[in-house]
Amino acid sequence: MDVDQEKPSYIALLEVPEDKIEIVPGASADLTSMTFSIKEEDHTLGNALRWCIMQNPQVDFCGYSIPHPSEAKTHIRIQTTESTNAIDTMNKGLDDLKAACHMVRSKFHQRLTEGKYTRSEQ
Amino acid sequence: MALQDRNRVVILGDRVENISGAEFPLSFDGKESSHGLQRLAETLDIKIVHLTPTEIEFDLIGVDASIANALRRILLAEIPTMAIETVYMINNTGVVQDEILAHRLGLVPIMADPEDFHWRRPLDPPTDQNTVVFKLDVECHKNPNAARDETDPSKLYINSSVYTSQLVWDPKGDQETRFADKPVKPIHGDILITKLRPGQVLCCELHCAKGVGKDHAKFSPVATASYRLLPDIQITSDITGDDAELFRDCFPPGVVEIVNEGGVRKAKVVNARKDTVSREVLRHKEFSDKVRLTRVRDHFIFNVESTGAIPPEVLVSRALDVLIEKCDISKAALADAIGSTASEE
């Protein structure tokens, strides 16, 4: 190792595991059906991501599961129509979830600055 | 179902109905309604109700339960704080064992913003960037000025009770200048740590590190964070006269009021938000077909109480940042996974 690269620093965790997302063997040949295994995640991301992916009309099926509660792993299975594939859908779901969070965040800050709420020092 | 009814979770005497909505694209024949981000942009609203230095009450309207729950879970377990992680026991002759004391000290909330500090890997040395050092040095003596027949230990002895106010911050490196206007200290000075008697000594050095609630509950930044759905009490047929009085008493005060319409006393729901949905009204046979207890599925009344280290409005903002960070990390990991499988083939 020549130079120690600047590792990105995260808000909520120290390090991201090496193989954070794995594609579970058994995906369909045309990549429309796939199961993604995400390490170190639970219902927090799993359920929210599942909802975002389900809002996509090209998705036939989307569900998430936690194979065993002692293992920090979440499986997300996506089955799409022929017009798209599971990887693009996963990417779109993540983008949409990010966009939704940004919307909520900016709305929250807007309301905070508007100041139309009761306050007390206690 | 009527459009408004689709949005309601119905609470019956022995069960709850219509829990998960069918708000997915193409689920209602012929209806081309918006979904996903477009729908969120139309229906999203936030109303901040009350703000204090430690508590915030706000309404999150228009999002799905999965996102509201994700926010709640992140507030509880995935926002970092500083807490005492390592206790170096130099001398402890009190009756409370070392490990019990260390456990209690870990639970003491510390007034420090975790964003000013770096994460510390298990094998990293403690530096001024990732550790805060406190010293606790207390010895209990007999009080020479106590009355002869005094029985109160706080008057008989000096330092018989050890409080968090006796934790002394030992600034290392550039911490003194960095935190000149916001010194690091326990949030409350009146938390009882242990009790001593004359001759007993407690001397230890405490190292604080950054952590998350997922690892240990002492790192949770909230006293608690919870949400409830807005109740909606629907009166399907009029309730009049003495029944109206009984109806009003089934709910907490302020929810139902009696109005006089054309000489008849009628019950009217004025403030469903105050209702705690105890379902008391469903115990009375006379109201069984006249009232419908429901909750609005996408109206979340959040209540976030901070321990004091981080202001509650900052906490909500950070929770959203953490959720965005999770998405970013997953996107990068997905690109890695696709890239590596493509290179394997």
Coordinates of C-alpha atoms in Angstrom, one line a residue:
Chain A
M1 CA 0.0 0.0 0.0
D2 CA 1.6 3.2 -1.1
V3 CA -0.6 6.0 0.0
D4 CA -3.4 5.6 2.6
Q5 CA -6.5 6.8 0.7
E6 CA -8.8 9.2 2.3
K7 CA -11.5 6.9 3.5
P8 CA -15.0 8.5 3.3
S9 CA -16.4 9.3 6.7
Y10 CA -20.0 8.4 7.3
I11 CA -22.5 9.9 9.7
A12 CA -23.9 6.7 11.2
L13 CA -21.2 4.1 10.8
L14 CA -17.5 3.5 10.9
E15 CA -17.0 1.3 7.9
V16 CA -19.0 -0.2 5.1
P17 CA -18.5 -4.0 4.8
E18 CA -16.6 -5.3 1.7
D19 CA -19.5 -7.1 0.1
K20 CA -22.4 -4.9 1.2
I21 CA -24.7 -6.1 -1.6
E22 CA -24.6 -9.6 -3.0
I23 CA -26.7 -11.1 -5.7
V24 CA -28.2 -14.3 -4.5
P25 CA -27.6 -17.1 -7.0
G26 CA -30.7 -18.1 -9.0
A27 CA -31.5 -14.9 -10.8
S28 CA -33.4 -15.3 -14.1
A29 CA -31.4 -15.4 -17.3
D30 CA -32.9 -12.1 -18.6
L31 CA -32.2 -10.4 -15.2
T32 CA -35.9 -9.5 -14.7
S33 CA -36.0 -11.6 -11.5
M34 CA -33.3 -11.2 -8.8
T35 CA -32.8 -11.3 -5.1
F36 CA -30.3 -8.9 -3.6
S37 CA -28.7 -9.6 -0.2
I38 CA -27.8 -6.5 1.7
K39 CA -25.5 -6.8 4.7
E40 CA -25.8 -4.8 7.9
E41 CA -29.4 -3.6 7.1
D42 CA -32.7 -4.3 8.6
H43 CA -36.4 -3.2 8.4
T44 CA -35.3 0.5 8.4
L45 CA -34.0 0.4 4.9
G46 CA -35.8 -2.9 3.8
N47 CA -39.4 -1.8 4.2
A48 CA -38.8 1.8 2.9
L49 CA -37.0 0.5 -0.1
R50 CA -39.7 -2.1 -0.8
W51 CA -42.4 0.6 -0.8
C52 CA -40.4 2.8 -3.2
I53 CA -39.8 -0.1 -5.6
M54 CA -43.5 -1.1 -5.5
Q55 CA -44.5 2.4 -6.6
N56 CA -42.9 1.6 -10.0
P57 CA -45.6 0.3 -12.3
Q58 CA -43.1 -1.9 -14.2
V59 CA -42.5 -4.0 -11.1
D60 CA -44.5 -7.3 -10.9
F61 CA -43.3 -8.3 -7.4
C62 CA -41.2 -6.8 -4.7
G63 CA -40.7 -8.1 -1.2
Y64 CA -38.1 -8.1 1.5
S65 CA -37.2 -10.6 4.2
I66 CA -34.7 -11.1 7.0
P67 CA -33.5 -14.7 6.7
H68 CA -32.5 -14.9 10.3
P69 CA -32.7 -12.3 13.1
S70 CA -29.2 -13.2 14.4
E71 CA -27.6 -12.3 11.1
A72 CA -27.6 -8.7 9.9
K73 CA -28.8 -9.4 6.4
T74 CA -31.8 -8.3 4.4
H75 CA -33.0 -10.0 1.2
I76 CA -34.9 -7.9 -1.4
R77 CA -36.5 -9.8 -4.3
I78 CA -37.6 -7.9 -7.4
Q79 CA -39.5 -9.3 -10.3
T80 CA -40.2 -7.0 -13.2
T81 CA -42.0 -7.0 -16.6
E82 CA -39.9 -7.5 -19.7
S83 CA -39.6 -3.8 -20.3
T84 CA -36.9 -3.3 -17.6
N85 CA -34.6 -5.4 -15.4
A86 CA -34.2 -5.9 -11.7
I87 CA -30.9 -3.9 -11.4
D88 CA -32.3 -0.8 -13.0
T89 CA -35.4 -1.1 -10.8
M90 CA -33.2 -1.4 -7.7
N91 CA -31.3 1.7 -8.7
K92 CA -34.5 3.6 -9.5
G93 CA -35.9 2.6 -6.1
L94 CA -32.8 3.8 -4.3
D95 CA -32.9 7.1 -6.2
D96 CA -36.6 7.6 -5.5
L97 CA -36.1 6.9 -1.8
K98 CA -33.3 9.5 -1.7
A99 CA -35.6 12.0 -3.5
A100 CA -38.4 11.3 -1.1
C101 CA -36.1 12.0 1.9
H102 CA -34.9 15.2 0.3
M103 CA -38.5 16.3 -0.2
V104 CA -39.3 15.6 3.5
R105 CA -36.1 17.3 4.6
S106 CA -36.6 20.5 2.7
K107 CA -40.3 20.6 3.8
F108 CA -39.2 20.2 7.4
H109 CA -36.6 23.0 7.2
Q110 CA -39.1 25.2 5.4
R111 CA -41.6 24.8 8.3
L112 CA -38.9 25.3 10.9
T113 CA -37.9 28.7 9.4
E114 CA -41.6 29.7 9.0
G115 CA -41.8 29.5 12.7
K116 CA -45.6 28.9 13.0
Y117 CA -45.4 26.8 16.1
T118 CA -45.6 27.2 19.9
R119 CA -42.4 27.3 21.8
S120 CA -41.4 27.0 25.5
E121 CA -38.1 27.0 27.4
Q122 CA -38.8 23.9 29.4
Chain B
M1 CA -64.4 1.9 -1.2
A2 CA -64.9 5.6 -1.1
L3 CA -61.7 7.6 -1.7
Q4 CA -61.6 8.9 1.8
D5 CA -62.3 5.5 3.3
R6 CA -59.4 4.0 1.6
N7 CA -57.2 6.2 3.8
R8 CA -58.6 4.9 7.1
V9 CA -57.6 2.1 9.4
V10 CA -60.8 0.9 11.1
I11 CA -60.6 0.1 14.8
L12 CA -63.2 -2.5 15.9
G13 CA -63.8 -3.9 19.4
D14 CA -61.7 -7.0 18.9
R15 CA -59.5 -6.3 15.9
V16 CA -58.2 -3.7 13.5
E17 CA -59.3 -3.7 9.8
N18 CA -57.9 -2.3 6.6
I19 CA -54.4 -2.0 8.0
S20 CA -52.3 -2.0 4.8
G21 CA -53.6 0.2 2.1
A22 CA -53.6 -0.7 -1.6
E23 CA -51.9 2.5 -2.7
F24 CA -49.9 0.9 -5.5
P25 CA -50.0 1.7 -9.1
L26 CA -52.7 0.0 -11.2
S27 CA -54.5 -1.4 -8.1
F28 CA -57.8 0.4 -8.8
D29 CA -59.2 -0.5 -12.2
G30 CA -59.6 2.4 -14.6
K31 CA -58.4 5.0 -12.1
E32 CA -55.2 6.7 -13.4
S33 CA -54.1 8.1 -10.1
S34 CA -50.6 9.4 -9.4
H35 CA -48.2 7.3 -7.4
G36 CA -44.7 7.3 -6.1
L37 CA -42.7 10.5 -6.0
Q38 CA -45.3 12.5 -7.9
R39 CA -48.0 11.6 -5.4
L40 CA -45.7 12.3 -2.6
A41 CA -45.1 15.8 -4.0
E42 CA -48.8 16.4 -4.0
T43 CA -49.7 15.1 -0.6
L44 CA -46.6 15.7 1.5
D45 CA -47.0 18.2 4.3
I46 CA -45.3 18.8 7.7
K47 CA -46.8 20.8 10.5
I48 CA -44.6 21.6 13.5
V49 CA -46.8 21.9 16.5
H50 CA -44.5 22.5 19.5
L51 CA -40.8 23.0 20.0
T52 CA -38.8 23.1 23.2
P53 CA -35.0 22.7 23.7
T54 CA -35.6 19.0 24.4
E55 CA -38.8 18.0 22.7
I56 CA -40.5 18.5 19.3
E57 CA -44.0 17.5 18.3
F58 CA -44.7 17.6 14.6
D59 CA -47.1 16.1 12.0
L60 CA -45.8 14.2 9.0
I61 CA -48.6 13.9 6.5
G62 CA -48.7 12.1 3.2
V63 CA -45.8 9.6 3.5
D64 CA -46.1 5.9 3.8
A65 CA -45.8 4.1 7.1
S66 CA -42.6 2.5 6.0
I67 CA -40.8 5.8 5.8
A68 CA -42.2 7.2 9.0
N69 CA -41.1 4.0 10.7
A70 CA -37.7 4.2 9.1
L71 CA -37.4 7.7 10.6
R72 CA -38.4 6.5 14.0
R73 CA -36.0 3.5 14.0
I74 CA -33.1 5.8 12.9
L75 CA -33.9 8.3 15.6
L76 CA -33.7 5.5 18.2
A77 CA -30.7 3.5 17.0
E78 CA -28.6 5.0 14.2
I79 CA -27.8 8.6 15.1
P80 CA -24.4 8.7 16.9
T81 CA -23.7 10.3 20.2
M82 CA -20.8 10.5 22.7
A83 CA -21.0 8.4 25.8
I84 CA -18.5 7.0 28.3
E85 CA -17.1 3.8 26.7
T86 CA -14.0 2.9 28.7
V87 CA -13.5 3.3 32.5
Y88 CA -10.0 2.9 33.9
M89 CA -10.5 2.1 37.5
I90 CA -7.5 3.4 39.6
N91 CA -8.9 2.9 43.0
N92 CA -12.4 1.8 44.1
T93 CA -12.9 0.9 47.8
G94 CA -16.6 1.6 47.8
V95 CA -19.2 -1.2 48.1
V96 CA -20.4 -0.9 44.5
Q97 CA -18.4 -3.2 42.2
D98 CA -16.2 -1.9 39.4
E99 CA -18.3 -3.2 36.6
I100 CA -21.6 -2.0 38.0
L101 CA -20.0 1.5 38.4
A102 CA -18.7 1.3 34.9
H103 CA -22.2 0.3 33.6
R104 CA -23.8 3.3 35.4
L105 CA -21.2 5.7 34.2
G106 CA -21.8 4.5 30.6
L107 CA -25.4 5.5 30.9
V108 CA -24.6 9.1 31.9
P109 CA -25.6 11.5 29.0
I110 CA -22.7 13.7 27.8
M111 CA -23.2 17.2 26.4
A112 CA -21.0 16.9 23.3
D113 CA -21.9 17.1 19.6
P114 CA -20.8 13.8 17.9
E115 CA -20.2 15.7 14.7
D116 CA -17.1 17.3 16.3
F117 CA -15.5 13.9 16.8
H118 CA -14.2 11.1 14.6
W119 CA -15.1 7.4 14.9
R120 CA -12.6 5.3 16.8
R121 CA -11.8 1.9 15.4
P122 CA -11.2 -0.8 18.1
L123 CA -7.4 -0.7 17.6
D124 CA -7.0 3.0 17.1
P125 CA -5.2 4.9 19.8
P126 CA -7.3 7.5 21.7
T127 CA -6.6 11.0 20.3
D128 CA -8.1 14.4 20.9
Q129 CA -10.2 13.9 17.8
N130 CA -12.0 10.8 18.9
T131 CA -12.0 10.7 22.7
V132 CA -13.0 12.9 25.6
V133 CA -11.4 12.2 29.0
F134 CA -13.1 12.8 32.3
K135 CA -11.6 12.2 35.8
L136 CA -13.6 11.2 38.8
D137 CA -11.7 11.5 42.0
V138 CA -13.8 11.4 45.2
E139 CA -12.9 10.5 48.8
C140 CA -15.5 10.4 51.6
H141 CA -14.6 11.9 55.0
K142 CA -16.4 12.4 58.3
N143 CA -17.8 15.9 58.8
P144 CA -16.2 17.4 61.9
N145 CA -19.0 20.0 62.2
A146 CA -21.9 17.6 62.3
A147 CA -24.2 17.7 65.3
R148 CA -23.8 14.9 67.8
D149 CA -27.1 13.1 67.1
E150 CA -27.2 13.8 63.4
T151 CA -28.5 10.8 61.3
D152 CA -28.6 12.3 57.8
P153 CA -25.6 10.9 55.9
S154 CA -25.4 14.0 53.7
K155 CA -24.7 16.0 56.8
L156 CA -22.7 13.5 58.7
Y157 CA -20.2 12.8 55.9
I158 CA -18.5 14.9 53.2
N159 CA -18.9 13.4 49.7
S160 CA -21.1 10.6 50.8
S161 CA -23.0 10.7 47.6
V162 CA -21.1 10.9 44.3
Y163 CA -23.0 12.9 41.6
T164 CA -22.2 13.5 37.9
S165 CA -21.3 17.1 38.8
Q166 CA -18.1 15.7 40.3
L167 CA -17.0 14.4 36.8
V168 CA -14.1 16.7 35.8
W169 CA -13.3 17.2 32.1
D170 CA -9.7 16.8 31.2
P171 CA -9.2 18.6 27.9
K172 CA -6.5 17.0 25.7
G173 CA -4.7 18.4 22.7
D174 CA -6.8 21.1 21.0
Q175 CA -10.0 20.3 22.8
E176 CA -9.6 23.3 25.1
T177 CA -9.7 25.8 22.2
R178 CA -12.2 23.8 20.1
F179 CA -14.8 23.7 22.9
A180 CA -13.9 27.0 24.6
D181 CA -17.5 28.2 24.5
K182 CA -19.3 24.8 24.8
P183 CA -17.4 22.8 27.4
V184 CA -17.9 19.1 27.5
K185 CA -19.8 17.9 30.6
P186 CA -22.6 15.6 31.7
I187 CA -25.9 17.1 30.7
H188 CA -27.3 16.7 34.2
G189 CA -25.2 17.3 37.3
D190 CA -27.5 15.7 39.7
I191 CA -27.4 12.1 38.6
L192 CA -26.4 9.9 41.6
I193 CA -23.6 7.6 40.6
T194 CA -22.8 5.8 43.9
K195 CA -22.6 6.3 47.6
L196 CA -19.5 6.2 49.8
R197 CA -18.7 6.2 53.5
P198 CA -15.6 7.7 55.4
G199 CA -12.4 6.1 54.2
Q200 CA -13.8 4.9 50.9
V201 CA -12.2 6.3 47.7
L202 CA -13.3 6.3 44.1
C203 CA -10.7 7.3 41.6
C204 CA -11.1 6.5 37.9
E205 CA -10.4 7.9 34.4
L206 CA -13.3 7.8 31.9
H207 CA -12.9 7.8 28.1
C208 CA -15.9 8.9 26.0
A209 CA -16.2 7.6 22.4
K210 CA -18.7 8.0 19.6
G211 CA -21.3 5.2 19.0
V212 CA -24.8 4.4 17.9
G213 CA -27.8 3.0 19.7
K214 CA -27.7 -0.1 17.5
D215 CA -24.5 -1.0 19.4
H216 CA -25.5 0.0 22.9
A217 CA -28.6 1.8 24.1
K218 CA -26.5 4.3 26.0
F219 CA -25.7 5.9 22.6
S220 CA -29.3 6.6 21.8
P221 CA -29.8 10.4 21.4
V222 CA -33.5 10.3 22.2
A223 CA -35.3 9.8 25.5
T224 CA -37.7 8.3 23.2
A225 CA -39.1 8.9 19.7
S226 CA -42.6 7.7 18.8
Y227 CA -45.4 8.4 16.5
R228 CA -49.2 7.7 16.5
L229 CA -51.7 7.9 13.7
L230 CA -54.3 10.8 13.8
P231 CA -57.6 9.4 15.1
D232 CA -60.8 10.1 13.1
I233 CA -64.1 9.5 14.9
Q234 CA -67.0 9.2 12.5
I235 CA -70.5 9.6 13.8
T236 CA -72.7 7.7 11.3
S237 CA -76.1 8.6 12.8
D238 CA -76.9 11.4 15.2
I239 CA -76.5 10.9 18.9
T240 CA -78.8 13.1 20.9
G241 CA -80.0 13.9 24.4
D242 CA -78.7 11.9 27.4
D243 CA -76.9 9.5 25.0
A244 CA -74.9 12.5 23.8
E245 CA -73.7 13.1 27.4
L246 CA -72.7 9.5 27.8
F247 CA -71.0 9.6 24.4
R248 CA -69.0 12.6 25.4
D249 CA -67.8 11.0 28.6
C250 CA -66.5 8.0 26.7
F251 CA -63.7 10.1 25.3
P252 CA -61.0 12.3 26.9
P253 CA -62.2 15.8 27.7
G254 CA -62.2 18.1 24.7
V255 CA -62.7 15.5 22.0
V256 CA -66.5 15.6 21.9
E257 CA -68.8 18.5 22.6
I258 CA -72.5 18.8 22.9
V259 CA -74.0 21.4 20.5
N260 CA -77.6 22.6 20.4
E261 CA -79.1 22.2 16.9
G262 CA -82.8 23.2 16.7
G263 CA -83.4 22.5 20.3
V264 CA -81.9 19.0 20.3
R265 CA -78.6 18.3 22.1
K266 CA -76.3 16.6 19.7
A267 CA -72.8 15.1 20.1
K268 CA -70.2 16.5 17.8
V269 CA -66.5 15.6 17.4
V270 CA -64.4 18.8 17.8
N271 CA -60.9 17.6 18.4
A272 CA -60.1 14.1 17.4
R273 CA -56.4 14.6 17.9
K274 CA -56.8 14.6 21.7
D275 CA -58.4 11.1 21.5
T276 CA -56.3 8.2 22.9
V277 CA -58.5 5.6 21.1
S278 CA -59.3 3.6 24.3
R279 CA -62.3 2.2 22.5
E280 CA -64.4 2.8 25.6
V281 CA -67.3 3.9 23.3
L282 CA -67.4 0.4 21.7
R283 CA -68.2 -1.1 25.1
H284 CA -71.7 0.5 25.0
K285 CA -74.3 -1.3 22.9
E286 CA -76.3 1.9 22.1
F287 CA -73.4 3.3 20.1
S288 CA -72.4 0.2 18.3
D289 CA -73.9 1.2 15.0
K290 CA -73.7 5.0 15.4
V291 CA -69.9 5.5 15.6
R292 CA -66.9 4.4 13.6
L293 CA -63.5 4.6 15.2
T294 CA -60.8 5.1 12.6
R295 CA -57.3 6.4 12.1
V296 CA -55.9 8.3 9.1
R297 CA -53.3 6.0 7.6
D298 CA -50.8 8.6 6.4
H299 CA -51.0 11.2 9.1
F300 CA -48.2 10.6 11.7
I301 CA -48.0 12.6 14.9
F302 CA -44.4 12.4 15.9
N303 CA -43.1 13.1 19.4
V304 CA -39.3 13.2 19.7
E305 CA -37.7 13.9 23.1
S306 CA -34.0 14.4 23.0
T307 CA -31.7 13.6 26.0
G308 CA -30.2 17.1 25.6
A309 CA -27.0 16.5 23.7
I310 CA -28.5 17.3 20.3
P311 CA -31.5 19.7 19.8
P312 CA -34.6 17.8 18.7
E313 CA -35.1 19.6 15.3
V314 CA -31.4 18.8 14.5
L315 CA -32.1 15.2 15.4
V316 CA -34.9 14.9 12.9
S317 CA -32.8 16.5 10.2
R318 CA -29.9 14.1 11.0
A319 CA -32.2 11.1 10.8
L320 CA -33.2 12.1 7.3
D321 CA -29.5 12.5 6.4
V322 CA -28.7 9.0 7.7
L323 CA -31.5 7.5 5.6
I324 CA -30.1 9.4 2.5
E325 CA -26.6 8.1 3.4
K326 CA -28.0 4.5 3.6
C327 CA -29.3 4.9 0.0
D328 CA -26.0 6.3 -1.2
I329 CA -24.0 3.5 0.4
S330 CA -26.4 0.9 -1.1
K331 CA -26.2 2.5 -4.6
A332 CA -22.4 2.4 -4.5
A333 CA -22.4 -1.2 -3.2
L334 CA -24.8 -2.2 -6.0
A335 CA -22.5 -0.7 -8.6
D336 CA -19.7 -2.7 -7.1
A337 CA -21.6 -5.9 -7.0
I338 CA -22.7 -5.5 -10.7
G339 CA -19.2 -4.5 -11.7
S340 CA -17.6 -7.5 -10.0
T341 CA -20.0 -10.0 -11.5
A342 CA -19.6 -8.5 -14.9
S343 CA -15.8 -8.9 -14.6
E344 CA -16.1 -12.5 -13.4
E345 CA -18.0 -13.6 -16.5

